[in-house]
PDB file of C-alpha atoms in Angstrom:
ATOM      1  CA  MET A   1      24.219 -20.381 -29.726  1.00 53.00           C
ATOM      2  CA  ASN A   2      25.993 -17.216 -28.312  1.00 65.00           C
ATOM      3  CA  HIS A   3      26.793 -17.088 -24.767  1.00 78.00           C
ATOM      4  CA  SER A   4      28.400 -14.468 -24.476  1.00 88.00           C
ATOM      5  CA  VAL A   5      25.579 -13.139 -21.511  1.00 91.00           C
ATOM      6  CA  MET A   6      24.504 -16.362 -19.026  1.00 90.00           C
ATOM      7  CA  ILE A   7      21.928 -15.594 -15.798  1.00 89.00           C
ATOM      8  CA  LYS A   8      22.787 -17.596 -13.181  1.00 85.00           C
ATOM      9  CA  GLY A   9      20.300 -17.734  -9.973  1.00 78.00           C
ATOM     10  CA  THR A  10      20.532 -17.819  -6.726  1.00 69.00           C
ATOM     11  CA  LYS A  11      18.505 -17.538  -3.376  1.00 63.00           C
ATOM     12  CA  SER A  12      18.367 -13.631  -3.027  1.00 62.00           C
ATOM     13  CA  GLY A  13      20.204 -12.608  -6.749  1.00 78.00           C
ATOM     14  CA  LEU A  14      21.271 -13.350 -10.109  1.00 86.00           C
ATOM     15  CA  ILE A  15      25.267 -13.462 -11.491  1.00 88.00           C
ATOM     16  CA  LEU A  16      25.787 -11.794 -14.967  1.00 91.00           C
ATOM     17  CA  VAL A  17      28.474 -13.781 -16.409  1.00 91.00           C
ATOM     18  CA  LEU A  18      29.250 -11.232 -19.589  1.00 93.00           C
ATOM     19  CA  ASP A  19      32.262 -12.621 -21.925  1.00 92.00           C
ATOM     20  CA  LYS A  20      34.763  -9.700 -21.753  1.00 90.00           C
ATOM     21  CA  ASN A  21      35.759 -10.157 -26.283  1.00 92.00           C
ATOM     22  CA  THR A  22      32.649  -9.105 -27.371  1.00 92.00           C
ATOM     23  CA  ASP A  23      31.862  -5.678 -27.901  1.00 93.00           C
ATOM     24  CA  TYR A  24      29.910  -3.553 -25.729  1.00 92.00           C
ATOM     25  CA  GLU A  25      27.326  -2.083 -27.742  1.00 93.00           C
ATOM     26  CA  GLU A  26      26.864  -5.771 -28.846  1.00 93.00           C
ATOM     27  CA  LEU A  27      26.605  -7.005 -25.402  1.00 93.00           C
ATOM     28  CA  LYS A  28      23.494  -4.832 -24.737  1.00 94.00           C
ATOM     29  CA  GLN A  29      21.351  -6.492 -27.377  1.00 94.00           C
ATOM     30  CA  GLU A  30      22.220  -9.686 -25.969  1.00 93.00           C
ATOM     31  CA  VAL A  31      21.298  -8.989 -22.434  1.00 93.00           C
ATOM     32  CA  ALA A  32      18.512  -7.689 -23.681  1.00 94.00           C
ATOM     33  CA  LYS A  33      17.075 -10.294 -25.775  1.00 92.00           C
ATOM     34  CA  LYS A  34      18.534 -12.776 -22.042  1.00 91.00           C
ATOM     35  CA  PHE A  35      15.746 -11.262 -20.146  1.00 92.00           C
ATOM     36  CA  ASP A  36      13.211 -11.129 -23.163  1.00 91.00           C
ATOM     37  CA  GLU A  37      13.707 -14.996 -23.308  1.00 88.00           C
ATOM     38  CA  THR A  38      14.090 -15.599 -19.318  1.00 86.00           C
ATOM     39  CA  ALA A  39      11.782 -12.317 -18.757  1.00 85.00           C
ATOM     40  CA  ARG A  40       8.315 -15.258 -18.021  1.00 83.00           C
ATOM     41  CA  PHE A  41      11.067 -18.118 -15.762  1.00 81.00           C
ATOM     42  CA  LEU A  42      12.211 -14.747 -13.451  1.00 80.00           C
ATOM     43  CA  GLY A  43       8.440 -13.611 -12.948  1.00 82.00           C
ATOM     44  CA  GLU A  44       8.813 -10.623 -11.070  1.00 81.00           C
ATOM     45  CA  ALA A  45      10.981  -9.905  -8.078  1.00 79.00           C
ATOM     46  CA  VAL A  46      13.144  -7.787  -6.631  1.00 80.00           C
ATOM     47  CA  LEU A  47      16.969  -9.282  -6.322  1.00 81.00           C
ATOM     48  CA  ALA A  48      20.889  -8.204  -5.702  1.00 81.00           C
ATOM     49  CA  LEU A  49      22.803  -8.628  -8.482  1.00 86.00           C
ATOM     50  CA  THR A  50      26.961  -9.133  -9.216  1.00 87.00           C
ATOM     51  CA  PHE A  51      28.877  -9.434 -12.762  1.00 89.00           C
ATOM     52  CA  GLU A  52      31.592 -11.366 -14.026  1.00 88.00           C
ATOM     53  CA  GLY A  53      34.062 -12.218 -16.606  1.00 89.00           C
ATOM     54  CA  ARG A  54      33.648  -8.565 -17.458  1.00 89.00           C
ATOM     55  CA  GLU A  55      35.249  -5.204 -15.885  1.00 88.00           C
ATOM     56  CA  LEU A  56      32.126  -2.603 -16.197  1.00 89.00           C
ATOM     57  CA  ASN A  57      31.803   1.488 -15.122  1.00 89.00           C
ATOM     58  CA  THR A  58      29.228   2.976 -13.343  1.00 84.00           C
ATOM     59  CA  ASN A  59      27.404   4.214 -16.229  1.00 88.00           C
ATOM     60  CA  GLU A  60      27.832   0.609 -17.584  1.00 91.00           C
ATOM     61  CA  GLN A  61      26.580  -0.715 -14.834  1.00 90.00           C
ATOM     62  CA  GLN A  62      23.523   1.124 -15.150  1.00 90.00           C
ATOM     63  CA  GLU A  63      22.750   0.879 -18.259  1.00 93.00           C
ATOM     64  CA  ILE A  64      22.683  -3.201 -18.008  1.00 93.00           C
ATOM     65  CA  ILE A  65      20.239  -3.020 -15.121  1.00 92.00           C
ATOM     66  CA  GLN A  66      17.604  -0.547 -17.223  1.00 92.00           C
ATOM     67  CA  ILE A  67      17.855  -3.082 -19.752  1.00 94.00           C
ATOM     68  CA  ILE A  68      17.199  -5.684 -17.337  1.00 93.00           C
ATOM     69  CA  GLU A  69      14.118  -4.187 -16.216  1.00 91.00           C
ATOM     70  CA  GLU A  70      13.470  -2.703 -19.196  1.00 92.00           C
ATOM     71  CA  HIS A  71      13.375  -6.339 -20.454  1.00 93.00           C
ATOM     72  CA  SER A  72      11.582  -8.484 -17.340  1.00 90.00           C
ATOM     73  CA  GLN A  73       9.746  -8.185 -13.850  1.00 88.00           C
ATOM     74  CA  VAL A  74      12.773  -8.205 -12.585  1.00 86.00           C
ATOM     75  CA  HIS A  75      13.235  -4.904 -10.207  1.00 85.00           C
ATOM     76  CA  ILE A  76      17.714  -4.889  -8.926  1.00 85.00           C
ATOM     77  CA  ALA A  77      17.745  -3.372  -5.625  1.00 77.00           C
ATOM     78  CA  CYS A  78      22.172  -3.638  -5.359  1.00 78.00           C
ATOM     79  CA  ILE A  79      25.279  -4.551  -7.375  1.00 78.00           C
ATOM     80  CA  VAL A  80      26.991  -6.802  -5.255  1.00 73.00           C
ATOM     81  CA  GLU A  81      30.962  -7.038  -5.904  1.00 67.00           C
ATOM     82  CA  ARG A  82      32.272 -10.996  -6.194  1.00 60.00           C
ATOM     83  CA  ASP A  83      33.257 -12.709  -3.247  1.00 55.00           C
ATOM     84  CA  GLU A  84      33.415 -16.424  -1.736  1.00 48.00           C
ATOM     85  CA  LYS A  85      30.554 -16.338   0.167  1.00 54.00           C
ATOM     86  CA  LEU A  86      28.395 -14.390  -2.624  1.00 51.00           C
ATOM     87  CA  GLU A  87      25.047 -16.018  -1.170  1.00 52.00           C
ATOM     88  CA  ALA A  88      25.451 -14.420   1.790  1.00 58.00           C
ATOM     89  CA  LYS A  89      26.386 -11.677   0.795  1.00 56.00           C
ATOM     90  CA  PHE A  90      23.307 -11.443  -1.881  1.00 53.00           C
ATOM     91  CA  GLU A  91      20.814 -12.480   1.313  1.00 57.00           C
ATOM     92  CA  LYS A  92      22.883  -9.285   3.737  1.00 61.00           C
ATOM     93  CA  SER A  93      23.255  -6.170   0.349  1.00 58.00           C
ATOM     94  CA  LEU A  94      19.012  -6.868  -0.614  1.00 56.00           C
ATOM     95  CA  ASN A  95      17.984  -6.438   3.488  1.00 57.00           C
ATOM     96  CA  GLU A  96      19.737  -3.841   3.796  1.00 56.00           C
ATOM     97  CA  HIS A  97      18.512  -2.208   0.476  1.00 54.00           C
ATOM     98  CA  LEU A  98      15.514  -2.949   1.576  1.00 52.00           C
ATOM     99  CA  MET A  99      15.549  -1.666   5.310  1.00 51.00           C
ATOM    100  CA  GLU A 100      16.546   1.731   3.423  1.00 48.00           C
ATOM    101  CA  LEU A 101      13.080   1.845   1.784  1.00 47.00           C
ATOM    102  CA  GLU A 102      11.612   2.054   5.213  1.00 46.00           C
ATOM    103  CA  ASN A 103      11.155   5.485   6.504  1.00 41.00           C
ATOM    104  CA  ASN A 104       8.827   6.991   9.438  1.00 43.00           C
ATOM    105  CA  THR A 105       5.602   6.043   7.805  1.00 53.00           C
ATOM    106  CA  GLY A 106       6.866   2.018   6.250  1.00 65.00           C
ATOM    107  CA  MET A 107       8.160   0.764   3.681  1.00 79.00           C
ATOM    108  CA  PHE A 108       7.861  -0.450  -0.409  1.00 83.00           C
ATOM    109  CA  TYR A 109       7.372  -3.930  -2.011  1.00 86.00           C
ATOM    110  CA  LYS A 110       7.407  -4.178  -5.667  1.00 84.00           C
ATOM    111  CA  GLY A 111       5.837  -7.206  -7.314  1.00 85.00           C
ATOM    112  CA  SER A 112       2.388  -9.173  -7.144  1.00 89.00           C
ATOM    113  CA  LEU A 113       1.666 -11.411  -4.370  1.00 90.00           C
ATOM    114  CA  ARG A 114       0.416 -14.737  -6.433  1.00 90.00           C
ATOM    115  CA  SER A 115      -2.142 -17.314  -4.280  1.00 90.00           C
ATOM    116  CA  GLY A 116      -0.741 -19.126  -1.852  1.00 88.00           C
ATOM    117  CA  VAL A 117       1.940 -15.781  -0.726  1.00 88.00           C
ATOM    118  CA  CYS A 118       1.577 -14.500   2.389  1.00 89.00           C
ATOM    119  CA  LEU A 119       3.683 -10.922   3.525  1.00 89.00           C
ATOM    120  CA  GLU A 120       3.839  -9.776   6.721  1.00 87.00           C
ATOM    121  CA  PHE A 121       5.413  -6.702   7.685  1.00 85.00           C
ATOM    122  CA  GLU A 122       6.805  -4.471  10.803  1.00 82.00           C
ATOM    123  CA  SER A 123       5.368  -0.763   9.567  1.00 83.00           C
ATOM    124  CA  SER A 124       3.067   0.525   6.889  1.00 87.00           C
ATOM    125  CA  VAL A 125       3.357  -0.550   3.321  1.00 89.00           C
ATOM    126  CA  VAL A 126       3.042   0.252  -0.106  1.00 90.00           C
ATOM    127  CA  ILE A 127       2.795  -2.136  -2.327  1.00 91.00           C
ATOM    128  CA  LEU A 128       3.515  -1.530  -6.048  1.00 89.00           C
ATOM    129  CA  GLY A 129       1.636  -4.562  -7.950  1.00 90.00           C
ATOM    130  CA  ASP A 130      -2.050  -6.795  -7.368  1.00 93.00           C
ATOM    131  CA  VAL A 131      -2.466  -9.376  -4.281  1.00 94.00           C
ATOM    132  CA  LYS A 132      -4.218 -11.806  -6.268  1.00 94.00           C
ATOM    133  CA  GLU A 133      -6.502 -14.149  -5.304  1.00 93.00           C
ATOM    134  CA  GLY A 134      -5.540 -16.652  -1.794  1.00 92.00           C
ATOM    135  CA  ALA A 135      -2.646 -13.921  -1.560  1.00 93.00           C
ATOM    136  CA  LYS A 136      -2.453 -12.451   1.922  1.00 94.00           C
ATOM    137  CA  VAL A 137      -0.789  -9.352   3.564  1.00 94.00           C
ATOM    138  CA  VAL A 138      -0.388  -8.292   7.046  1.00 94.00           C
ATOM    139  CA  SER A 139       0.457  -5.505   8.489  1.00 92.00           C
ATOM    140  CA  LYS A 140       0.895  -3.751  11.449  1.00 89.00           C
ATOM    141  CA  GLY A 141       0.309  -0.311   9.946  1.00 88.00           C
ATOM    142  CA  ASN A 142      -1.435   0.840   6.630  1.00 91.00           C
ATOM    143  CA  ILE A 143      -2.000  -1.540   3.948  1.00 94.00           C
ATOM    144  CA  VAL A 144      -1.673   0.970   0.756  1.00 93.00           C
ATOM    145  CA  ILE A 145      -1.670  -1.335  -2.935  1.00 94.00           C
ATOM    146  CA  LEU A 146      -1.375   0.648  -6.181  1.00 92.00           C
ATOM    147  CA  GLY A 147      -3.059  -2.466  -7.986  1.00 92.00           C
ATOM    148  CA  SER A 148      -6.489  -4.596  -7.389  1.00 94.00           C
ATOM    149  CA  LEU A 149      -6.620  -6.026  -3.871  1.00 95.00           C
ATOM    150  CA  LYS A 150      -8.394  -9.586  -4.692  1.00 94.00           C
ATOM    151  CA  GLY A 151      -6.886 -11.467  -1.660  1.00 94.00           C
ATOM    152  CA  ASN A 152      -6.935 -11.012   2.561  1.00 95.00           C
ATOM    153  CA  ALA A 153      -5.607  -7.940   3.573  1.00 96.00           C
ATOM    154  CA  PHE A 154      -5.003  -7.732   7.253  1.00 96.00           C
ATOM    155  CA  ALA A 155      -3.758  -3.927   8.450  1.00 94.00           C
ATOM    156  CA  GLY A 156      -3.588  -2.251  12.471  1.00 92.00           C
ATOM    157  CA  ALA A 157      -2.735  -6.363  13.040  1.00 91.00           C
ATOM    158  CA  SER A 158      -0.481  -4.784  15.951  1.00 87.00           C
ATOM    159  CA  GLY A 159      -3.663  -3.734  17.562  1.00 90.00           C
ATOM    160  CA  ASN A 160      -4.862   0.085  16.279  1.00 89.00           C
ATOM    161  CA  PRO A 161      -7.897   0.390  14.986  1.00 91.00           C
ATOM    162  CA  ASN A 162      -6.985   3.835  12.959  1.00 89.00           C
ATOM    163  CA  SER A 163      -4.926   1.804  10.489  1.00 92.00           C
ATOM    164  CA  PHE A 164      -6.541   2.003   7.009  1.00 94.00           C
ATOM    165  CA  VAL A 165      -6.447  -0.111   3.556  1.00 95.00           C
ATOM    166  CA  VAL A 166      -6.565   1.462   0.398  1.00 94.00           C
ATOM    167  CA  ALA A 167      -6.660  -0.430  -2.761  1.00 94.00           C
ATOM    168  CA  LEU A 168      -6.917   0.729  -6.400  1.00 92.00           C
ATOM    169  CA  ASP A 169      -9.362  -1.794  -7.362  1.00 93.00           C
ATOM    170  CA  MET A 170     -11.030  -2.869  -3.820  1.00 93.00           C
ATOM    171  CA  GLU A 171     -12.328  -6.938  -4.449  1.00 92.00           C
ATOM    172  CA  PRO A 172     -10.626  -8.559  -0.850  1.00 93.00           C
ATOM    173  CA  ILE A 173     -11.884 -11.778  -0.358  1.00 92.00           C
ATOM    174  CA  GLN A 174     -11.405 -10.571   3.381  1.00 94.00           C
ATOM    175  CA  ILE A 175     -10.015  -7.108   5.269  1.00 95.00           C
ATOM    176  CA  ARG A 176      -8.829  -7.087   8.967  1.00 95.00           C
ATOM    177  CA  ILE A 177      -8.576  -4.012  10.268  1.00 95.00           C
ATOM    178  CA  ALA A 178      -7.016  -4.646  13.908  1.00 93.00           C
ATOM    179  CA  ASP A 179      -9.401  -6.630  15.623  1.00 93.00           C
ATOM    180  CA  ILE A 180     -12.230  -6.473  13.380  1.00 94.00           C
ATOM    181  CA  ILE A 181     -13.649  -8.267  10.190  1.00 93.00           C
ATOM    182  CA  ALA A 182     -15.207  -7.708   6.691  1.00 89.00           C
ATOM    183  CA  ARG A 183     -15.777 -10.633   4.361  1.00 82.00           C
ATOM    184  CA  CYS A 184     -16.478 -10.650   0.355  1.00 71.00           C
ATOM    185  CA  PRO A 185     -19.878 -11.026   0.000  1.00 61.00           C
ATOM    186  CA  ASP A 186     -20.508 -15.007  -1.196  1.00 55.00           C
ATOM    187  CA  GLU A 187     -22.923 -14.341  -4.216  1.00 52.00           C
ATOM    188  CA  PRO A 188     -21.767 -13.909  -7.896  1.00 51.00           C
ATOM    189  CA  LYS A 189     -19.741 -11.006  -8.727  1.00 53.00           C
ATOM    190  CA  LYS A 190     -21.710  -8.432 -10.749  1.00 54.00           C
ATOM    191  CA  LYS A 191     -19.830  -7.855 -14.392  1.00 54.00           C
ATOM    192  CA  LYS A 192     -17.271  -5.023 -13.645  1.00 53.00           C
ATOM    193  CA  SER A 193     -17.638  -1.878 -14.821  1.00 52.00           C
ATOM    194  CA  LYS A 194     -14.788   0.016 -17.532  1.00 55.00           C
ATOM    195  CA  ALA A 195     -14.275   2.456 -14.134  1.00 68.00           C
ATOM    196  CA  VAL A 196     -12.140   1.351 -11.556  1.00 76.00           C
ATOM    197  CA  ILE A 197     -12.692   3.548  -8.375  1.00 86.00           C
ATOM    198  CA  PRO A 198     -10.168   3.820  -5.541  1.00 92.00           C
ATOM    199  CA  LYS A 199     -11.322   3.142  -2.112  1.00 92.00           C
ATOM    200  CA  ILE A 200     -10.059   3.177   0.738  1.00 93.00           C
ATOM    201  CA  ALA A 201     -11.569   0.526   4.052  1.00 93.00           C
ATOM    202  CA  TYR A 202     -11.347   2.015   7.666  1.00 93.00           C
ATOM    203  CA  ILE A 203     -13.278   2.011  10.979  1.00 92.00           C
ATOM    204  CA  ASP A 204     -16.154   4.089  12.672  1.00 88.00           C
ATOM    205  CA  GLN A 205     -18.195   2.719  15.227  1.00 87.00           C
ATOM    206  CA  GLY A 206     -17.460  -0.585  15.484  1.00 90.00           C
ATOM    207  CA  ASN A 207     -17.843  -1.594  11.855  1.00 92.00           C
ATOM    208  CA  ILE A 208     -15.597  -1.800   9.028  1.00 93.00           C
ATOM    209  CA  TYR A 209     -16.113   0.234   6.177  1.00 91.00           C
ATOM    210  CA  ILE A 210     -15.245   0.664   2.788  1.00 91.00           C
ATOM    211  CA  GLU A 211     -15.929   4.104   0.809  1.00 90.00           C
ATOM    212  CA  PRO A 212     -14.426   5.909  -2.892  1.00 91.00           C
ATOM    213  CA  LEU A 213     -11.617   7.840  -1.776  1.00 87.00           C
ATOM    214  CA  ASP A 214     -11.284  11.640  -2.383  1.00 80.00           C
ATOM    215  CA  ARG A 215     -10.238  14.661  -0.850  1.00 72.00           C
ATOM    216  CA  GLU A 216     -12.442  14.039   2.340  1.00 72.00           C
ATOM    217  CA  SER A 217     -11.405  10.714   3.272  1.00 69.00           C
ATOM    218  CA  ILE A 218      -8.075  11.597   2.329  1.00 70.00           C
ATOM    219  CA  ASN A 219      -8.180  14.407   4.854  1.00 68.00           C
ATOM    220  CA  ASP A 220      -9.488  12.485   7.408  1.00 66.00           C
ATOM    221  CA  ILE A 221      -6.459  10.053   7.427  1.00 65.00           C
ATOM    222  CA  GLN A 222      -4.714   9.884  10.599  1.00 60.00           C
ATOM    223  CA  ILE A 223      -1.080   8.752  10.095  1.00 56.00           C
TER     224      ILE A 223
END
């Protein structure tokens, strides 16, 4: 068994142990192979990363990160230098990086939400993934899902009725905006057509409406 590359997991990140005597080009191939083998186990995640066992320059670190992201569903948020209190440093660095993504209109989350998962955001959020049936996303602002919405979405949790929910594939179990709730019908879903139309959910005269997202609806959006 080749031990030139080893992956160690922590609560907030990964430790990648690289053999210092292995040829660098061979090492890159072993990293690709290792993350191919563990991709299913690691799943979709945003993690911090630290290197052990071998000194890498900045270009080499970026090459390794690119290989990891090409051969798994892991997104490396930041690199953490080795430290005695590594786990605390992982968590601190990851949180700082995620805060950097936040701006006046919201923040980004990369990954799909599986059944049983609930994420809450203080600001508007763009989700680069799916919200699967049984999952829930809550935001005090707007929710934009660059994927399918088949679970629950609660926008305007602070009480803002001008908030909205956008999804590339809109098939929610429940949508709530401020104090208004809309549920999907209990009747069996019709067979989907090949064309998937992005849609927006918003409040108008005390009701939630779900309409195709077009130029007109975009112009009407209040942020």
